C-alpha atoms as one frame of an Amber mdcrd trajectory, in Angstrom:
protein
 174.446 122.440 143.806 172.414 125.711 142.709 169.003 125.737 141.161 169.065
 128.338 137.907 165.397 129.134 139.138 162.129 127.765 141.192 161.209 125.390
 138.196 164.295 123.804 138.356 164.410 123.531 141.647 160.689 121.742 140.969
 161.839 119.557 138.360 164.734 117.855 140.552 161.762 117.151 143.320 160.127
 116.046 140.448 162.929 113.568 139.084 163.604 112.305 142.928 159.969 111.289
 142.702 160.249 109.104 140.190 163.665 108.086 140.586 163.179 104.495 140.348
 162.512 104.758 136.462 164.716 107.443 135.712 168.163 107.324 133.788 170.877
 109.437 134.464 172.951 110.806 131.564 176.221 112.247 131.606 179.198 113.158
 128.772 182.752 112.489 130.329 185.516 115.447 129.653 184.486 118.371 132.235
 181.557 116.021 133.392 182.948 113.166 135.245 186.653 113.794 134.452 188.679
 117.749 134.587 189.832 118.415 131.497 193.330 118.258 130.938 196.337 119.534
 128.729 196.329 115.842 126.976 192.987 113.968 126.373 195.328 110.500 127.214
 195.312 111.108 130.547 191.873 112.531 131.434 190.793 110.320 134.172 187.452
 110.413 136.354 187.376 112.180 139.435 188.448 109.732 142.158 185.513 109.619
 144.056 183.204 109.487 141.065 183.488 105.556 140.180 182.206 105.420 144.041
 179.062 108.542 143.146 178.199 106.193 140.381 178.274 102.518 142.166 175.826
 103.628 145.719 173.609 106.076 143.055 172.962 103.290 140.314 170.307 101.339
 142.925 167.805 104.401 143.204 167.490 104.850 139.596 166.445 102.815 136.189
 170.572 103.723 134.749 173.468 105.375 134.742 174.289 106.061 131.203 177.480
 107.660 129.855 177.357 109.780 126.900 180.799 111.090 125.479 182.715 112.627
 122.159 185.291 110.119 123.426 186.067 106.012 121.531 184.281 103.962 123.741
 187.455 101.933 124.201 189.087 105.392 125.350 185.835 106.192 128.253 185.953
 102.831 129.528 190.365 102.549 130.288 190.328 106.206 131.825 187.141 105.679
 133.471 187.361 102.137 135.326 184.103 102.537 133.430 184.212  98.075 133.276
 185.243  97.895 137.152 181.961 100.710 137.655 179.962  98.117 135.157 180.402
  95.412 137.107 180.149  96.686 140.585 176.569  98.402 139.109 174.746  95.377
 137.176 175.740  93.721 140.735 173.583  95.670 142.138 171.098  94.540 139.476
 171.363  97.616 137.617 172.725  98.382 134.194 175.838 100.958 133.043 175.208
 102.402 130.039 178.449 103.856 127.676 178.074 105.545 124.082 180.994 106.750
 122.612 181.469 108.936 119.697 178.378 110.754 120.184 176.533 107.020 119.994
 178.225 105.913 116.980 179.792 102.407 120.017 177.341 100.974 122.388 178.952
  99.254 125.455 177.011  97.880 128.394 177.988  96.377 131.646 175.092  93.459
 130.636 176.606  92.724 127.344 180.187  93.207 127.788 181.913  94.305 124.418
 181.070  97.386 122.108 179.518  98.003 119.291 180.704 100.032 116.417 179.982
 101.159 112.418 182.732 101.120 110.066 184.551 104.668 109.785 182.661 107.138
 107.737 183.317 107.538 104.061 185.488 111.127 103.624 187.611 110.570 107.142
 190.619 109.279 105.685 190.737 111.697 102.309 189.962 114.504 105.523 192.784
 113.256 107.429 195.166 113.236 104.611 194.052 117.204 103.769 193.924 118.058
 107.366 197.946 118.532 107.450 197.858 121.587 105.110 195.364 123.267 106.271
 197.308 123.557 109.940 199.659 124.566 108.210 198.013 127.486 106.488 195.768
 127.694 109.600 199.313 128.899 111.261 198.691 125.725 113.983 200.506 123.025
 112.618 201.947 121.829 115.810 198.228 121.399 117.132 197.448 117.796 118.291
 195.897 115.575 116.143 193.459 112.842 117.793 192.367 109.986 115.825 189.661
 108.139 117.270 188.904 105.545 114.259 185.570 107.354 113.782 186.384 111.107
 113.854 189.141 113.495 114.077 189.377 116.311 117.099 191.785 118.582 116.912
 193.597 120.219 119.617 194.298 124.136 120.884 194.758 123.474 123.959 198.613
 122.872 124.025 199.703 126.165 121.335 200.587 129.258 123.073 197.325 131.294
 122.907 194.890 128.173 122.806 191.653 130.430 122.526 192.575 133.020 119.616
 194.327 129.154 118.010 190.828 127.874 118.329 189.399 131.081 116.649 191.289
 131.419 113.728 191.775 126.966 112.815 187.524 126.566 112.817 186.516 128.220
 109.167 189.061 126.598 107.318 188.598 123.434 109.705 184.740 123.936 109.180
 185.122 124.271 105.415 187.278 120.953 104.954 184.575 118.974 107.059 182.515
 120.203 104.904 184.621 119.263 101.685 184.887 115.484 102.788 181.461 115.334
 103.882 181.736 115.688 107.372 180.376 117.692 110.315 182.126 119.808 112.676
 181.620 119.773 116.546 183.369 122.515 118.668 183.977 122.045 122.098 186.782
 123.571 124.860 189.946 123.983 122.035 188.917 121.432 120.603 187.708 120.709
 116.857 186.233 117.282 116.070 185.186 116.309 112.967 182.565 113.694 112.247
 180.083 111.572 109.817 176.364 113.836 110.486 173.516 112.684 111.966 175.171
 110.894 115.492 174.427 113.606 118.148 173.838 112.587 122.305 170.873 113.886
 121.662 169.689 110.978 119.708 171.147 108.523 122.511 169.401 110.754 125.200
 165.593 110.011 123.021 166.199 106.287 122.212 167.207 105.285 125.863 164.904
 106.911 127.164 162.437 104.929 124.867 163.717 101.736 125.201 163.711 101.993
 128.988 160.178 103.255 129.341 162.139 106.043 131.443 159.925 107.971 133.714
 162.871 110.570 134.138 165.701 112.085 132.464 169.160 113.355 134.260 171.779
 114.808 131.846 175.146 116.153 132.750 177.580 118.324 130.655 179.362 120.615
 130.225 180.090 121.763 126.191 178.901 122.959 123.180 178.327 118.755 121.955
 176.473 118.299 124.797 173.599 121.102 123.228 171.211 118.440 121.803 171.835
 116.195 124.456 169.508 118.548 126.397 167.574 119.848 123.494 166.198 116.528
 123.537 165.608 115.993 127.058 163.356 119.375 127.380 161.908 117.609 124.632
 160.841 114.290 126.851 159.967 116.876 129.702 156.641 117.916 127.141 155.833
 114.324 126.857 155.333 114.115 130.686 158.366 113.030 131.655 160.361 114.365
 134.722 163.655 116.126 133.140 166.660 117.731 134.602 169.834 119.253 132.888
 172.319 119.789 134.502 175.279 122.769 133.878 179.429 121.360 134.638 180.527
 125.028 134.869 183.592 126.499 133.599 185.008 129.521 132.941 186.198 128.851
 129.156 182.319 127.705 128.821 179.191 129.207 129.390 176.883 127.902 126.617
 174.949 125.516 128.392 174.800 127.632 131.018 171.324 129.633 130.184 169.387
 126.060 129.696 170.375 124.498 132.393 168.219 124.365 136.389 171.744 123.261
 137.770 174.438 124.327 138.161 177.952 122.435 139.946 181.744 123.544 139.192
 182.939 120.527 137.393 183.614 117.369 137.854 183.831 117.694 142.162 180.327
 119.716 142.038 178.803 116.618 139.857 180.412 114.221 141.879 178.215 116.215
 145.087 174.965 116.298 142.932 175.291 112.149 142.415 175.786 112.537 145.901
 172.733 114.508 146.864 170.461 112.591 144.510 170.987 109.192 145.991 170.129
 111.032 149.547 167.508 112.655 149.066 165.782 109.557 146.985 166.608 107.341
 150.016 164.943 110.269 152.118 161.985 110.681 149.885 161.308 107.008 149.353
 161.965 106.342 153.422 158.943 109.193 153.566 156.652 107.742 151.326
């Protein structure tokens, strides 16, 4: 765990002091789960479940906020079992899928989801032609139900293919009333409106939080970082954690704490628990 500045270290200490009213928010891919070529095999770090379960009694709630479909994240992360353990400790695990369009919690035990957005079906109809024209016909297309993600990671030059494909994908999305969410060698197309920042704001208000930690790794987490910054202006303790990688550095200038990938996130969660317990013992 590396603080980006003395201010970051102070923010961490402030968060520890209000831990019992703090929400710990976490992205999934690149934060809890390593990035892999096949997104259907992105299981969370082997120590992440225990770290979440151990930390939960010390904080107000834990929330996983992801662009993945909620059911997929629950299955890949074993999060229903994690939720059972957290609920048994008298706390709650939240999961927000597809940038907040889907919601599940360890208390409600069901996924609340809207209907697919207008324009998605016609976008999917026109997508193969756009991929062929961009010489990316072999890109992996993931149907998320409420969104579509095109992965370039399996192509010969993933980065170059991503840059080549982004402009026509953006144009196609706009033609169908959709928006583009670029990521690490993935271009996601979804309906406008929902984003991770909205989840941060609403959950903080719902739980009357006094602190919010959010950990992410990619461009899709920018809105969450910005929302945490806005909450800080209202007096909440705030901490922005970047799960850093060589592929993506957009969050680094905004982060208070920098860790290396999911293993670093697990280490942070464990250290946070120890620091909270030590602070409580002193207090």
